[in-house]
Coordinates of C-alpha atoms and ligand atoms in Angstrom, one line a residue:
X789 CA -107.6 135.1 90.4
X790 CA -110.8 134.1 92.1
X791 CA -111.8 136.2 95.4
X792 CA -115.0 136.3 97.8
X793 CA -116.2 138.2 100.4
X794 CA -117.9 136.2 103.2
X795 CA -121.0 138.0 104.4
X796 CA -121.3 140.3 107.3
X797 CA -118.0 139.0 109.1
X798 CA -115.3 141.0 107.4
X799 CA -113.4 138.3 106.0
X800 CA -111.9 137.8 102.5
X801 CA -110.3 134.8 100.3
X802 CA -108.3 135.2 97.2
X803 CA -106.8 132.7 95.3
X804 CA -103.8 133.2 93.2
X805 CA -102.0 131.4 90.3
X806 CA -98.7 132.6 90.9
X807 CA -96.6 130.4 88.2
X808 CA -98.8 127.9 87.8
X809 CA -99.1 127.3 92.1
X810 CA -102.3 128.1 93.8
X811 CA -101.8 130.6 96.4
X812 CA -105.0 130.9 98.7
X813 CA -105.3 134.2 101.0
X814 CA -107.0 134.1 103.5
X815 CA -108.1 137.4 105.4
X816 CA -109.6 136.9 108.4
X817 CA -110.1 138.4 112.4
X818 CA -109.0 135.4 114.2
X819 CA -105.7 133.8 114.6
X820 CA -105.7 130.5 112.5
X821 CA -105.6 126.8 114.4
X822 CA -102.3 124.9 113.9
X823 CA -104.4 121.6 114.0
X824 CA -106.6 123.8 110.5
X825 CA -103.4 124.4 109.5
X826 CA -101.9 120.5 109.4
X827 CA -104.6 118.6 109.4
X828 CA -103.4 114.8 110.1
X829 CA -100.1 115.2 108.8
X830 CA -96.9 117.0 110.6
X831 CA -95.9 120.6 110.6
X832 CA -93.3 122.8 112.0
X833 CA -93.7 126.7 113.0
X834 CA -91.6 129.2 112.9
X835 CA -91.7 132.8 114.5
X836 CA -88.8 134.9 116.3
X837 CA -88.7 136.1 120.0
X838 CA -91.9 138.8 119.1
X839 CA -93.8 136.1 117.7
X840 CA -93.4 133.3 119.7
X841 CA -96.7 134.2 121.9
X842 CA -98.2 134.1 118.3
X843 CA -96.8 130.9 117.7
X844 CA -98.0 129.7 120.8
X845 CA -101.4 130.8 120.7
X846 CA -101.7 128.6 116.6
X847 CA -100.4 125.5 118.2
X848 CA -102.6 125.6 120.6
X849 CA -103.1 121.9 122.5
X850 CA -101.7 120.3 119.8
X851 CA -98.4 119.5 120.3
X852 CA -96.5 121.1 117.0
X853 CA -92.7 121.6 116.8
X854 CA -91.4 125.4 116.9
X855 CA -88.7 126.9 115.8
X856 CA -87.2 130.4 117.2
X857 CA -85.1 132.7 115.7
X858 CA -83.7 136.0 116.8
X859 CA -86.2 139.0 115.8
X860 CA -85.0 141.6 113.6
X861 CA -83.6 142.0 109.6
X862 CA -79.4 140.9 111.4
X863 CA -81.5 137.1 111.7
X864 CA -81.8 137.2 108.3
X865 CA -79.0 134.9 107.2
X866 CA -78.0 131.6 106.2
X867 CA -77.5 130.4 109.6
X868 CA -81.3 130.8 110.3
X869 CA -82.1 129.1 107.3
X870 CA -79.9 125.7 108.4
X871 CA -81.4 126.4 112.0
X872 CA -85.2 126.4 110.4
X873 CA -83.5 123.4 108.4
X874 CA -82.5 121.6 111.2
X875 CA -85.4 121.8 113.4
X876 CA -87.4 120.5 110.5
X877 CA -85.2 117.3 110.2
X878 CA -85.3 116.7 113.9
X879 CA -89.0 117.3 114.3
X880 CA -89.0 114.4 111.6
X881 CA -90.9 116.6 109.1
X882 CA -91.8 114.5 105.8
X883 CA -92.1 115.8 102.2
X884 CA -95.5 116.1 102.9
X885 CA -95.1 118.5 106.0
X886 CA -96.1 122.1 106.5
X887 CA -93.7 124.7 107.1
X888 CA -95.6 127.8 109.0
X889 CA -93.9 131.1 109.2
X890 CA -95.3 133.3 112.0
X891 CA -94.0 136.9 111.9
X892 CA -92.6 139.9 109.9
X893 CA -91.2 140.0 106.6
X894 CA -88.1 138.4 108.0
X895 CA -90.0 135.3 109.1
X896 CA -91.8 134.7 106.5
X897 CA -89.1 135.5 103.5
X898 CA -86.4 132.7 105.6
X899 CA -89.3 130.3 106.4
X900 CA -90.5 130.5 102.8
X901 CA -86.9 129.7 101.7
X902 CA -86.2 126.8 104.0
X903 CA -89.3 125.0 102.9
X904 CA -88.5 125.6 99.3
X905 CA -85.4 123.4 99.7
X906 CA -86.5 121.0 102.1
X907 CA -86.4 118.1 100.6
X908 CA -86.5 119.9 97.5
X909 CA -89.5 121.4 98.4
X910 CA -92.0 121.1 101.3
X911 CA -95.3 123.2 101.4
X912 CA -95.6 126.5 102.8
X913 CA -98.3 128.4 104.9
X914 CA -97.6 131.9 106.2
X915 CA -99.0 134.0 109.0
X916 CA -98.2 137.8 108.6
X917 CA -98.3 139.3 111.7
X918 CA -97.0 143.0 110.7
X919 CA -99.3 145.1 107.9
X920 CA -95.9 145.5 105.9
X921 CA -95.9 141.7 105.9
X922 CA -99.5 141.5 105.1
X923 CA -99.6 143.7 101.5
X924 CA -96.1 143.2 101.1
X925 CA -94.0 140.2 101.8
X926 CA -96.4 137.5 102.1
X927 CA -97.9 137.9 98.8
X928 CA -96.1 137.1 95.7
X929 CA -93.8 133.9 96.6
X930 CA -90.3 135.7 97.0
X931 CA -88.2 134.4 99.2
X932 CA -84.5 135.1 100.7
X933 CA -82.0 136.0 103.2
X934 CA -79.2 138.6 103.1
X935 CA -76.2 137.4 101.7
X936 CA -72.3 138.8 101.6
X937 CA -73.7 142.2 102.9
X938 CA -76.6 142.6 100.3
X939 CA -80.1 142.5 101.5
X940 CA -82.1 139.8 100.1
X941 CA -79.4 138.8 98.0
X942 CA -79.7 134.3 97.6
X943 CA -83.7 133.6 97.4
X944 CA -85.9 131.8 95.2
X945 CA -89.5 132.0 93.7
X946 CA -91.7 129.8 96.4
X947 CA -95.8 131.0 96.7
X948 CA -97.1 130.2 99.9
X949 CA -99.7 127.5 99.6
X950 CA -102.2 129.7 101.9
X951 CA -101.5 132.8 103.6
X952 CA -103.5 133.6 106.7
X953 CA -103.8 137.1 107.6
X954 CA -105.3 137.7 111.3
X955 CA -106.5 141.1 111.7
X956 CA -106.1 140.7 115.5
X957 CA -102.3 140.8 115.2
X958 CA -102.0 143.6 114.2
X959 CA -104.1 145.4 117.3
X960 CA -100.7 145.2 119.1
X961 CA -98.5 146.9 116.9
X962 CA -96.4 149.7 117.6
X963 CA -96.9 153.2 115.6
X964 CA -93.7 152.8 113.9
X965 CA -95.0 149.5 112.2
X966 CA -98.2 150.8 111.4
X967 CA -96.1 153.8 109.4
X968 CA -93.7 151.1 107.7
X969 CA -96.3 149.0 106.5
X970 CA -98.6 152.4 105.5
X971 CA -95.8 153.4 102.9
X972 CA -96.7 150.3 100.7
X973 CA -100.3 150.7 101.3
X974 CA -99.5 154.3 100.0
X975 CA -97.7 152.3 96.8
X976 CA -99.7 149.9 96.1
X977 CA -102.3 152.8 96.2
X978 CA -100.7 154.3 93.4
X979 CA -100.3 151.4 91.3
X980 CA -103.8 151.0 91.7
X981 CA -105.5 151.8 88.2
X982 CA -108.7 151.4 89.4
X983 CA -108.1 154.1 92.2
X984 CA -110.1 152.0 94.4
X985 CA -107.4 151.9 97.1
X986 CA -107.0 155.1 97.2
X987 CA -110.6 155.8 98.1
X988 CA -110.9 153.3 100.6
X989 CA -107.8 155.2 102.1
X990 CA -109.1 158.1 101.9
X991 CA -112.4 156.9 103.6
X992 CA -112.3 158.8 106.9
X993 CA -109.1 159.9 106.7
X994 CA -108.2 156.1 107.3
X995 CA -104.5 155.7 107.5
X996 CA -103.6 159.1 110.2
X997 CA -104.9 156.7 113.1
X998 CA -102.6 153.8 111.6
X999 CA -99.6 155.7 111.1
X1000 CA -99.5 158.4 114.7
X1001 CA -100.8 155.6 117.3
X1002 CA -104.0 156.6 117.4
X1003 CA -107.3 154.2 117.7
X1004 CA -107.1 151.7 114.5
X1005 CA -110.2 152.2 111.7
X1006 CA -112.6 149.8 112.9
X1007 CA -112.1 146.0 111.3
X1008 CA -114.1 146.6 108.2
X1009 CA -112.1 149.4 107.1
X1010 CA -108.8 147.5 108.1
X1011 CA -110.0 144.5 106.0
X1012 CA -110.8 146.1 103.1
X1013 CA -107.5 148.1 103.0
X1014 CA -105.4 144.8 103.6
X1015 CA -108.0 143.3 100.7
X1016 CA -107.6 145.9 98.0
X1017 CA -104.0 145.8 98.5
X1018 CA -103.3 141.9 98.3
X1019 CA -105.6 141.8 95.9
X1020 CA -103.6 144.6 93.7
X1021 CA -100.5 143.4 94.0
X1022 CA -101.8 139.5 93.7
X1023 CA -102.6 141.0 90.0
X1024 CA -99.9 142.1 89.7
X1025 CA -97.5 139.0 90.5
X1026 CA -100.1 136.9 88.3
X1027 CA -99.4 138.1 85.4
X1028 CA -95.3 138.4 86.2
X1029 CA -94.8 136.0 88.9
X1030 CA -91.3 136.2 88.1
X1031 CA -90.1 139.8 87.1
X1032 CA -89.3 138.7 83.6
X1033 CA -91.6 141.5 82.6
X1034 CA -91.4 144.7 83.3
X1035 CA -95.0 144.6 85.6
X1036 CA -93.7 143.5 88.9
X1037 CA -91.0 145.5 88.9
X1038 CA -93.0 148.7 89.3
X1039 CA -94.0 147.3 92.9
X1040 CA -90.6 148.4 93.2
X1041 CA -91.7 152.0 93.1
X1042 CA -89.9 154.1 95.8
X1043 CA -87.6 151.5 96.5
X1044 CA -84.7 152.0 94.1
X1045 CA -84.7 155.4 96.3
X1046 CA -85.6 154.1 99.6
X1047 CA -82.7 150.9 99.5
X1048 CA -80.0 153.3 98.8
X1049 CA -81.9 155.4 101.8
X1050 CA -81.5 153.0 104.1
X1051 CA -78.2 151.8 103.3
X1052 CA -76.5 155.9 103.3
X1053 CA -78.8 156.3 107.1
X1054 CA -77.5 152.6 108.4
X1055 CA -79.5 149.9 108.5
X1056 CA -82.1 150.5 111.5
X1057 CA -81.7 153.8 111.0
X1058 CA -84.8 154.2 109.2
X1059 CA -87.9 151.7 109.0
X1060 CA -88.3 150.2 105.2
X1061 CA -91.6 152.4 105.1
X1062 CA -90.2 155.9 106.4
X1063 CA -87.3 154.9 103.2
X1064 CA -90.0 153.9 100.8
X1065 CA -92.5 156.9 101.6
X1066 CA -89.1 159.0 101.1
X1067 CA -88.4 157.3 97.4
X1068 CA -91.5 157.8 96.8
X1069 CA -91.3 161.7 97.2
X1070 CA -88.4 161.6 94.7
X1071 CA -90.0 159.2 92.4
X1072 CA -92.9 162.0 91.9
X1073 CA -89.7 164.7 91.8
X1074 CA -88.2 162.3 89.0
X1075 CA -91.3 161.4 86.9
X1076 CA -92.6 165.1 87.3
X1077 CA -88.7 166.5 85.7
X1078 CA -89.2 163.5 82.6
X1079 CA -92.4 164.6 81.9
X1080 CA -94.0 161.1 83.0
X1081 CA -95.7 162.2 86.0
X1082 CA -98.4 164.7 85.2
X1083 CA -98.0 167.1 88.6
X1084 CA -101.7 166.9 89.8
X1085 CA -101.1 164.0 90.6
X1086 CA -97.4 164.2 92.1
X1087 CA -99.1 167.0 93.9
X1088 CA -101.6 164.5 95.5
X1089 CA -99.3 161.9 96.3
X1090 CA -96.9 163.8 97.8
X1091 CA -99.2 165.8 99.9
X1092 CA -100.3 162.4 101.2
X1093 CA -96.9 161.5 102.1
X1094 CA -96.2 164.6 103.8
X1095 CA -99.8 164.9 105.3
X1096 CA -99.0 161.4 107.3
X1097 CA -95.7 162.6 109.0
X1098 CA -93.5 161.5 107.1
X1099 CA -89.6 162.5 105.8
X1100 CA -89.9 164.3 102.8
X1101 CA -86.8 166.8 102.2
X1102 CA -84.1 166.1 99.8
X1103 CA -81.4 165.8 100.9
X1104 CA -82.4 163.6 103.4
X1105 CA -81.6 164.4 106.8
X1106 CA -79.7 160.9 107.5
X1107 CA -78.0 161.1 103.8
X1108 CA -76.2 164.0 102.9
X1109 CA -73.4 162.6 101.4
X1110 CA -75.0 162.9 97.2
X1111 CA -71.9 160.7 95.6
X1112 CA -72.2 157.8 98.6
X1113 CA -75.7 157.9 97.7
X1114 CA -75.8 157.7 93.6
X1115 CA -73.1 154.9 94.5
X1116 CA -74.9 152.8 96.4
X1117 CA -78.4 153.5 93.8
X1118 CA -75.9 152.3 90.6
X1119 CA -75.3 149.0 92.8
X1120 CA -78.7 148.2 92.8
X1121 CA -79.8 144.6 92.7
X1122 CA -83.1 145.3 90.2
X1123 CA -80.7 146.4 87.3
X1124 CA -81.5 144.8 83.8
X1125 CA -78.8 145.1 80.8
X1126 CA -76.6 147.1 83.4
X1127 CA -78.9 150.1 83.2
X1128 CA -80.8 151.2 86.7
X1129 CA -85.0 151.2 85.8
X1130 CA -86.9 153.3 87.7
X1131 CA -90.6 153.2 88.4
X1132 CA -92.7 157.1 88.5
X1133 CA -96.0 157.5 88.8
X1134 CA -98.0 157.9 85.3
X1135 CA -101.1 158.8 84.6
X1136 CA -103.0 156.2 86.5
X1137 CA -100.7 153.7 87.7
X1138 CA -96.7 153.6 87.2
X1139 CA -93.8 153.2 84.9
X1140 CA -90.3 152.5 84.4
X1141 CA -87.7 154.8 83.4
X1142 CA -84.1 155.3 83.1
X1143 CA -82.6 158.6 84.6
X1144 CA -79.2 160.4 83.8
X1145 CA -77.1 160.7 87.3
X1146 CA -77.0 164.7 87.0
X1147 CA -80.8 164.5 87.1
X1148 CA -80.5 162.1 90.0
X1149 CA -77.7 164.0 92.0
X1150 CA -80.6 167.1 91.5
X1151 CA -83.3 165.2 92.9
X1152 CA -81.4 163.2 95.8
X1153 CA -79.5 166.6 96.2
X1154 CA -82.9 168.6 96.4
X1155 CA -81.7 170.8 93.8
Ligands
LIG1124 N1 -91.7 143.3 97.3 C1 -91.8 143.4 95.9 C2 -92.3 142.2 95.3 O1 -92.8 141.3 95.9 O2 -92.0 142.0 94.1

């Protein structure tokens, strides 16, 4: 990983070896320019009915193909793949094209999948325009759609070639974004072993503005936060760009929770983040019963959590139902060897663990 901050503007670039394929991050105010983006050759951008004024505003005067899918995680299917497909074969897009995703975690997980098929494999730029995107989705080369009812269920391993992430995108969000994406600041905060994240965070009270609507921190603070966490997780991916170790898999923590969460509420019931922050909570509860979490530190985390607005009680309001629940967490898609790993907080960063279902009906239950 090589990184750089450029002077007094703000901006940072990171570059990634993410299996062997350089991944360049680029973190920046300004939108980026299609005509940057493409140089000579042909491109085609895709963004849904939020980010088409986004879309709009990259192309600029140059006249570059878009594609437009429905916003929202119901888009997320095969049919917006072959749609993305198509428009890419009609636009007349060579091997040598550029796919450009423009949006949420939706966009850029189905653009990032269509262009690693097209024509066996076509390169990829992305333009997160949510924070969740930003430190979460953009980074680290998965891709996917939702398959046979299961969330991310067909996908493959594709890094974006060069991810640009416009600070100004993000002025426009709506609080209930700017929570979502704040859980996995709050994650990738505690996977953090250098605690640096959490300082920066903690900076001014940073991430209250951010998560009730109020004015944003002003843009160096905002890019420094975005920085620490790509540049976390970036580490992270690097050295298990896969999850054939068990490192990536702790960027999983409070998701094993928050999944099963969000499938007991109904999907749209609950953003990811308000889930995650809520896993989360019970990840501290779990790693605090096995003896892994030391409870300063649960303590801290959790007061965090709570101290933001968010969910915290067990049982959750939206999931009462304790069996439904421990059902749906045993059907869980990260399983290795057919046993469920969980990640907790340790000392300093995380861990995985395995948990009996009594000790997980007591914490789901709130018992
Ligand atoms: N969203 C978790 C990961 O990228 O592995």
């Amino acid at each position: 990983m090589r990184n750089a901050r450029h002077g007094m503007n703000n901006n940072y670039t990171f570059t990634f070896t993410l299996g062997g394929v350089l991944s360049r991050v680029f973190i920046e105010h300004e939108l980026p320019a299609a005509e940057g983006i493409i140089g000579a050759g042909n491109g085609l951008l895709v963004c849904d009915t939020h980010t088409e004024p986004l879309a709009r505003a990259i192309a600029g005067n140059r006249e570059t193909p878009c594609c437009k899918l429905q916003a929202g995680e119901t888009a997320k299917t095969w049919q917006s793949v072959e749609t993305i497909l198509k428009a890419a074969k009609d636009a007349g897009l060579s091997r040598d094209g550029v796919f450009i995703g423009v949006g949420g975690g939706v966009i850029n997980d189905l653009t990032g999948f269509a262009a690693s098929v097209y024509m066996r494999g076509a390169e990829l730029c992305l333009v997160p325009s949510t924070l969740l995107a930003m430190v979460d989705a953009a980074v680290g080369g998965k891709t996917g759609f939702d398959l046979f009812g299961a969330k991310n269920f067909a996908g493959s391993f594709y890094p974006a070639a060069r991810v640009y992430m416009p600070a100004t995108s993000l002025r426009s969000l709506p609080a209930r974004e700017w929570k979502s994406g704040a859980a996995e600041l709050i994650k990738t905060a505690v996977l953090d072993t250098t605690g640096r994240l959490m300082e920066i965070m903690a900076e001014g009270d940073a991430l209250k503005p951010l998560v009730s609507g109020g004015a944003l921190p002003d843009t160096g603070i905002l890019h420094e936060i975005i920085a620490q966490s790509v540049l976390v997780k970036g580490r992270i991916v690097e050295a298990d760009p896969k999850e054939t170790g068990s490192l990536r898999a702790l960027l999983n923590l409070g998701h094993t929770f928050g999944h099963a969460l969000e499938a007991c509420a109904g999907l749209g019931a609950l953003s990811h983040g308000e889930a995650v922050a809520w896993g989360m909570v019970r990840a501290c509860e779990l790693g605090l019963s096995l003896g892994r979490t030391p409870p300063a530190r649960s303590g801290r985390i959790i007061g965090l959590i709570r101290s933001l607005g968010y969910e915290t009680a067990a049982p959750h309001p939206l999931a009462q139902d304790i069996e439904a629940f421990l059902r749906v967490m045993a059907g869980d898609k990260k399983k290795k060897a057919g046993s469920l790993r969980l990640v907790v907080p340790d000392e300093a960063g995380a861990a995985l663990v395995s948990a009996e279902t009594p000790l997980l009906a007591r914490i789901i239950g709130g018992r």
